mmCIF file of C-alpha atoms in Angstrom:
data_model
loop_
_atom_site.group_PDB
_atom_site.id
_atom_site.type_symbol
_atom_site.label_atom_id
_atom_site.label_comp_id
_atom_site.label_asym_id
_atom_site.label_seq_id
_atom_site.Cartn_x
_atom_site.Cartn_y
_atom_site.Cartn_z
ATOM 1 C CA MET A 1 17.821 98.741 79.121
ATOM 2 C CA ALA A 2 20.846 98.881 81.428
ATOM 3 C CA PRO A 3 22.176 102.376 82.151
ATOM 4 C CA LYS A 4 25.399 103.444 80.419
ATOM 5 C CA SER A 5 28.479 102.898 82.601
ATOM 6 C CA ASP A 6 29.293 106.600 82.629
ATOM 7 C CA SER A 7 25.737 107.827 83.273
ATOM 8 C CA ALA A 8 24.517 109.117 86.642
ATOM 9 C CA GLU A 9 22.261 106.057 87.078
ATOM 10 C CA ALA A 10 25.173 103.664 86.396
ATOM 11 C CA ILE A 11 27.412 105.472 88.846
ATOM 12 C CA VAL A 12 24.720 105.558 91.545
ATOM 13 C CA LEU A 13 23.723 101.903 90.971
ATOM 14 C CA ASN A 14 27.343 100.765 91.221
ATOM 15 C CA PHE A 15 27.820 102.712 94.431
ATOM 16 C CA VAL A 16 24.643 101.395 96.084
ATOM 17 C CA ASN A 17 25.559 97.797 95.178
ATOM 18 C CA GLU A 18 29.101 98.200 96.486
ATOM 19 C CA GLN A 19 27.951 99.707 99.778
ATOM 20 C CA ASN A 20 25.100 97.197 100.258
ATOM 21 C CA ARG A 21 23.715 99.105 103.222
ATOM 22 C CA PRO A 22 20.829 101.509 103.816
ATOM 23 C CA LEU A 23 21.499 104.905 102.232
ATOM 24 C CA ASN A 24 19.619 108.170 101.749
ATOM 25 C CA SER A 25 20.107 110.577 98.890
ATOM 26 C CA GLN A 26 22.387 112.830 100.968
ATOM 27 C CA ASN A 27 24.696 109.909 101.780
ATOM 28 C CA VAL A 28 25.002 109.031 98.114
ATOM 29 C CA ALA A 29 25.459 112.649 96.956
ATOM 30 C CA ASP A 30 28.209 113.286 99.532
ATOM 31 C CA SER A 31 30.107 110.157 98.501
ATOM 32 C CA LEU A 32 29.849 110.827 94.765
ATOM 33 C CA GLN A 33 31.071 114.443 94.750
ATOM 34 C CA LYS A 34 34.222 113.312 92.848
ATOM 35 C CA PHE A 35 31.896 112.589 89.877
ATOM 36 C CA ASN A 36 30.566 116.178 89.957
ATOM 37 C CA LEU A 37 26.997 114.890 90.476
ATOM 38 C CA LYS A 38 24.550 117.351 92.020
ATOM 39 C CA LYS A 39 22.160 116.139 94.725
ATOM 40 C CA ALA A 40 19.184 116.631 92.361
ATOM 41 C CA ALA A 41 20.797 114.390 89.741
ATOM 42 C CA VAL A 42 21.566 111.771 92.400
ATOM 43 C CA GLN A 43 17.979 111.898 93.697
ATOM 44 C CA LYS A 44 16.596 111.484 90.166
ATOM 45 C CA ALA A 45 18.937 108.540 89.496
ATOM 46 C CA LEU A 46 17.883 106.853 92.773
ATOM 47 C CA ASP A 47 14.197 107.269 91.972
ATOM 48 C CA ASN A 48 14.589 105.943 88.454
ATOM 49 C CA LEU A 49 16.557 102.914 89.726
ATOM 50 C CA ALA A 50 13.968 102.265 92.382
ATOM 51 C CA ASP A 51 11.069 102.617 89.901
ATOM 52 C CA SER A 52 12.749 100.189 87.492
ATOM 53 C CA GLY A 53 13.351 97.662 90.273
ATOM 54 C CA LYS A 54 17.156 97.806 90.070
ATOM 55 C CA ILE A 55 17.362 98.837 93.755
ATOM 56 C CA SER A 56 14.996 98.569 96.715
ATOM 57 C CA PHE A 57 13.639 101.433 98.798
ATOM 58 C CA LYS A 58 11.473 102.137 101.798
ATOM 59 C CA GLU A 59 9.752 105.322 102.868
ATOM 60 C CA TYR A 60 9.964 106.615 106.423
ATOM 61 C CA GLY A 61 7.762 109.716 106.509
ATOM 62 C CA LYS A 62 9.192 112.123 103.988
ATOM 63 C CA GLN A 63 12.522 110.282 103.766
ATOM 64 C CA LYS A 64 13.360 107.477 101.386
ATOM 65 C CA ILE A 65 15.973 104.857 102.289
ATOM 66 C CA TYR A 66 17.600 103.003 99.385
ATOM 67 C CA LEU A 67 19.262 99.595 99.447
ATOM 68 C CA ALA A 68 20.820 97.211 96.937
ATOM 69 C CA ARG A 69 18.589 94.318 95.919
ATOM 70 C CA GLN A 70 19.609 91.326 98.041
ATOM 71 C CA ASP A 71 18.486 88.713 95.522
ATOM 72 C CA GLN A 72 21.478 89.564 93.344
ATOM 73 C CA PHE A 73 23.955 88.420 95.980
ATOM 74 C CA ASP A 74 24.897 84.840 96.667
ATOM 75 C CA ILE A 75 24.272 84.140 100.358
ATOM 76 C CA PRO A 76 26.749 81.537 101.654
ATOM 77 C CA ASN A 77 25.560 78.614 103.751
ATOM 78 C CA SER A 78 27.046 77.718 107.150
ATOM 79 C CA GLU A 79 29.710 75.481 105.611
ATOM 80 C CA GLU A 80 30.826 78.213 103.241
ATOM 81 C CA LEU A 81 30.822 80.738 106.105
ATOM 82 C CA ASN A 82 33.085 78.493 108.181
ATOM 83 C CA ARG A 83 35.430 78.051 105.222
ATOM 84 C CA MET A 84 35.490 81.850 104.695
ATOM 85 C CA LYS A 85 36.266 82.372 108.416
ATOM 86 C CA GLU A 86 39.191 79.936 108.209
ATOM 87 C CA GLU A 87 40.498 81.657 105.081
ATOM 88 C CA ASN A 88 40.113 85.012 106.778
ATOM 89 C CA ALA A 89 42.060 83.737 109.834
ATOM 90 C CA LYS A 90 44.849 82.508 107.545
ATOM 91 C CA LEU A 91 44.916 85.833 105.721
ATOM 92 C CA GLN A 92 45.048 87.684 109.028
ATOM 93 C CA GLN A 93 48.019 85.560 110.107
ATOM 94 C CA GLN A 94 49.771 86.169 106.800
ATOM 95 C CA LEU A 95 49.118 89.880 107.253
ATOM 96 C CA GLU A 96 50.679 89.821 110.736
ATOM 97 C CA ASP A 97 53.698 87.881 109.378
ATOM 98 C CA GLN A 98 54.129 90.434 106.608
ATOM 99 C CA LYS A 99 53.912 93.315 109.099
ATOM 100 C CA LYS A 100 56.551 91.648 111.276
ATOM 101 C CA ALA A 101 58.817 91.095 108.263
ATOM 102 C CA ILE A 102 58.382 94.697 107.193
ATOM 103 C CA SER A 103 59.158 95.902 110.720
ATOM 104 C CA GLU A 104 62.350 93.831 110.748
ATOM 105 C CA VAL A 105 63.459 95.204 107.387
ATOM 106 C CA GLU A 106 62.717 98.757 108.498
ATOM 107 C CA GLY A 107 64.798 98.106 111.623
ATOM 108 C CA GLU A 108 67.720 96.903 109.478
ATOM 109 C CA ILE A 109 67.371 99.978 107.264
ATOM 110 C CA ARG A 110 67.475 102.281 110.345
ATOM 111 C CA ALA A 111 70.528 100.430 111.627
ATOM 112 C CA LEU A 112 72.311 100.803 108.307
ATOM 113 C CA GLN A 113 71.370 104.491 108.121
ATOM 114 C CA SER A 114 72.825 105.024 111.596
ATOM 115 C CA ASN A 115 76.230 103.642 110.523
ATOM 116 C CA LEU A 116 78.887 106.119 109.472
ATOM 117 C CA THR A 117 79.708 106.538 105.821
ATOM 118 C CA LEU A 118 83.291 106.072 104.638
ATOM 119 C CA GLU A 119 83.714 109.839 104.427
ATOM 120 C CA GLN A 120 82.437 110.264 107.976
ATOM 121 C CA ILE A 121 84.824 107.558 109.202
ATOM 122 C CA HIS A 122 87.792 109.363 107.601
ATOM 123 C CA ASP A 123 86.702 112.657 109.151
ATOM 124 C CA LYS A 124 86.358 111.061 112.599
ATOM 125 C CA GLU A 125 89.734 109.337 112.274
ATOM 126 C CA ALA A 126 91.384 112.643 111.395
ATOM 127 C CA LYS A 127 89.736 114.322 114.361
ATOM 128 C CA LEU A 128 90.851 111.597 116.735
ATOM 129 C CA ARG A 129 94.411 111.672 115.414
ATOM 130 C CA LYS A 130 94.484 115.426 115.987
ATOM 131 C CA GLU A 131 93.223 115.004 119.556
ATOM 132 C CA VAL A 132 95.858 112.299 120.256
ATOM 133 C CA LYS A 133 98.609 114.578 118.858
ATOM 134 C CA GLU A 134 97.436 117.438 121.060
ATOM 135 C CA MET A 135 97.446 115.217 124.141
ATOM 136 C CA GLU A 136 100.904 113.854 123.337
ATOM 137 C CA ASP A 137 102.270 117.381 122.927
ATOM 138 C CA LYS A 138 100.699 118.345 126.245
ATOM 139 C CA LEU A 139 102.226 115.280 127.950
ATOM 140 C CA VAL A 140 105.690 116.111 126.595
ATOM 141 C CA LYS A 141 105.303 119.661 127.859
ATOM 142 C CA LEU A 142 104.186 118.513 131.298
ATOM 143 C CA ARG A 143 107.108 116.080 131.541
ATOM 144 C CA GLY A 144 109.489 118.874 130.655
ATOM 145 C CA GLU A 145 108.104 121.059 133.415
ATOM 146 C CA VAL A 146 108.287 118.410 136.166
ATOM 147 C CA THR A 147 111.050 118.955 138.714
ATOM 148 C CA LEU A 148 112.326 115.489 139.674
ATOM 149 C CA VAL A 149 113.411 114.719 143.232
ATOM 150 C CA ARG A 150 117.145 114.087 143.514
ATOM 151 C CA PRO A 151 118.077 110.463 144.418
ATOM 152 C CA GLU A 152 119.645 111.396 147.751
ATOM 153 C CA GLU A 153 116.544 113.367 148.774
ATOM 154 C CA GLY A 154 114.300 110.501 147.781
ATOM 155 C CA LYS A 155 116.355 108.040 149.843
ATOM 156 C CA ALA A 156 116.236 110.344 152.860
ATOM 157 C CA VAL A 157 112.449 110.613 152.658
ATOM 158 C CA GLU A 158 112.138 106.860 152.188
ATOM 159 C CA LYS A 159 114.388 106.208 155.237
ATOM 160 C CA MET A 160 112.324 108.550 157.394
ATOM 161 C CA TYR A 161 109.098 106.961 156.232
ATOM 162 C CA SER A 162 110.473 103.487 156.939
ATOM 163 C CA GLU A 163 111.517 104.534 160.475
ATOM 164 C CA GLN A 164 108.033 105.897 161.164
ATOM 165 C CA ILE A 165 106.447 102.663 159.980
ATOM 166 C CA SER A 166 108.801 100.675 162.248
ATOM 167 C CA GLN A 167 107.922 102.877 165.211
ATOM 168 C CA TRP A 168 104.236 102.418 164.453
ATOM 169 C CA ARG A 169 104.593 98.632 164.282
ATOM 170 C CA ARG A 170 106.658 98.541 167.505
ATOM 171 C CA ARG A 171 104.184 100.685 169.454
ATOM 172 C CA LYS A 172 101.276 98.646 168.129
ATOM 173 C CA ARG A 173 102.971 95.461 169.371
ATOM 174 C CA MET A 174 103.793 97.013 172.748
ATOM 175 C CA PHE A 175 100.172 98.116 173.250
ATOM 176 C CA LYS A 176 98.889 94.668 172.339
ATOM 177 C CA ASP A 177 101.172 92.984 174.859
ATOM 178 C CA LEU A 178 100.191 95.440 177.561
ATOM 179 C CA TRP A 179 96.457 95.250 176.746
ATOM 180 C CA ASP A 180 96.506 91.454 176.767
ATOM 181 C CA ALA A 181 98.191 91.445 180.158
ATOM 182 C CA ILE A 182 95.688 93.917 181.650
ATOM 183 C CA THR A 183 92.556 92.272 180.307
ATOM 184 C CA GLU A 184 93.629 88.620 180.630
ATOM 185 C CA ASN A 185 91.604 87.982 183.802
ATOM 186 C CA SER A 186 89.302 91.038 183.618
ATOM 187 C CA PRO A 187 85.588 90.281 184.104
ATOM 188 C CA LYS A 188 84.627 93.390 182.107
ATOM 189 C CA ASP A 189 83.414 93.372 178.559
ATOM 190 C CA LEU A 190 86.521 94.287 176.535
ATOM 191 C CA LYS A 191 84.657 96.482 174.060
ATOM 192 C CA GLU A 192 82.971 98.460 176.812
ATOM 193 C CA PHE A 193 86.261 98.666 178.774
ATOM 194 C CA LYS A 194 88.016 100.031 175.664
ATOM 195 C CA GLU A 195 85.340 102.669 175.136
ATOM 196 C CA GLU A 196 85.414 103.574 178.807
ATOM 197 C CA LEU A 197 89.207 104.257 178.599
ATOM 198 C CA GLY A 198 88.767 106.142 175.316
ATOM 199 C CA ILE A 199 91.019 103.751 173.380
ATOM 200 C CA GLU A 200 90.760 103.527 169.589
ATOM 201 C CA TYR A 201 92.306 100.888 167.365
ATOM 202 C CA ASP A 202 93.652 101.738 163.918
ATOM 203 C CA GLU A 203 90.640 100.024 162.397
ATOM 204 C CA ASP A 204 88.281 102.254 164.363
ATOM 205 C CA VAL A 205 89.507 105.282 162.389
ATOM 206 C CA ASP A 206 89.891 103.415 159.045
ATOM 207 C CA VAL A 207 93.694 103.316 159.207
ATOM 208 C CA SER A 208 95.751 100.281 158.251
ATOM 209 C CA LEU A 209 99.413 99.773 159.039
ATOM 210 C CA GLN A 210 99.627 97.215 156.266
ATOM 211 C CA SER A 211 98.435 99.701 153.638
ATOM 212 C CA PHE A 212 101.169 102.178 154.613
ATOM 213 C CA SER A 213 103.768 99.368 154.566
ATOM 214 C CA ASP A 214 102.595 98.390 151.086
ATOM 215 C CA LEU A 215 103.137 101.960 149.888
ATOM 216 C CA LEU A 216 106.778 101.712 151.005
ATOM 217 C CA GLN A 217 107.264 98.405 149.211
ATOM 218 C CA HIS A 218 105.550 99.755 146.078
ATOM 219 C CA GLY A 219 107.926 102.743 146.061
ATOM 220 C CA LYS A 220 110.965 100.510 146.310
ATOM 221 C CA LYS A 221 109.762 98.308 143.421
ATOM 222 C CA ARG A 222 109.083 101.309 141.214
ATOM 223 C CA ALA A 223 112.555 102.721 142.005
ATOM 224 C CA ARG A 224 114.166 99.432 140.980
ATOM 225 C CA GLY A 225 112.083 99.422 137.797
ATOM 226 C CA HIS A 226 113.403 102.882 136.835
#
């Protein structure tokens, strides 16, 4: 007679068959605690199942090892094993594809969650408008506090600056003419000769006549623009 499905023997038999590996009574009792089975009841069920031939067992000294009967399982041949391996490989690939798809969806969800809500957009817009208004008010105040240079003073400064640039250009040209005349037939290395005399070109001290001339032209253009 088969054990009732809710009896201790039925529960133990089902567990041993599902595990299909060597087990001792302690293994079974620990795993079946959710059924409120005591170790003594588990041991009795194992012994009864073994005595009735529903499970196999071997004795190692004082310990008994229980195992599901192998004749109840269909053992696949090599062809079936190969087919099962192929199916397993396909299932593994499908699993990886599903994981990838889930990861992509989760990424989209995170991206959507990171976007601002309509309420947050309105709040940010209001804050930015307030900041712009404050900066505009500050700019108006600064403009009101600026003391502008009178036109005649500006022209006087510009004239003086222009004269200094002209003097610079004239002196630069005079030096070049003189230097070329001195070094025209000189056997000395010009760079060493220049260093020996302690002469420095504008470029040696990162100064450019052209950049200062451009400043003057830029100032004139801006004045015409105003």
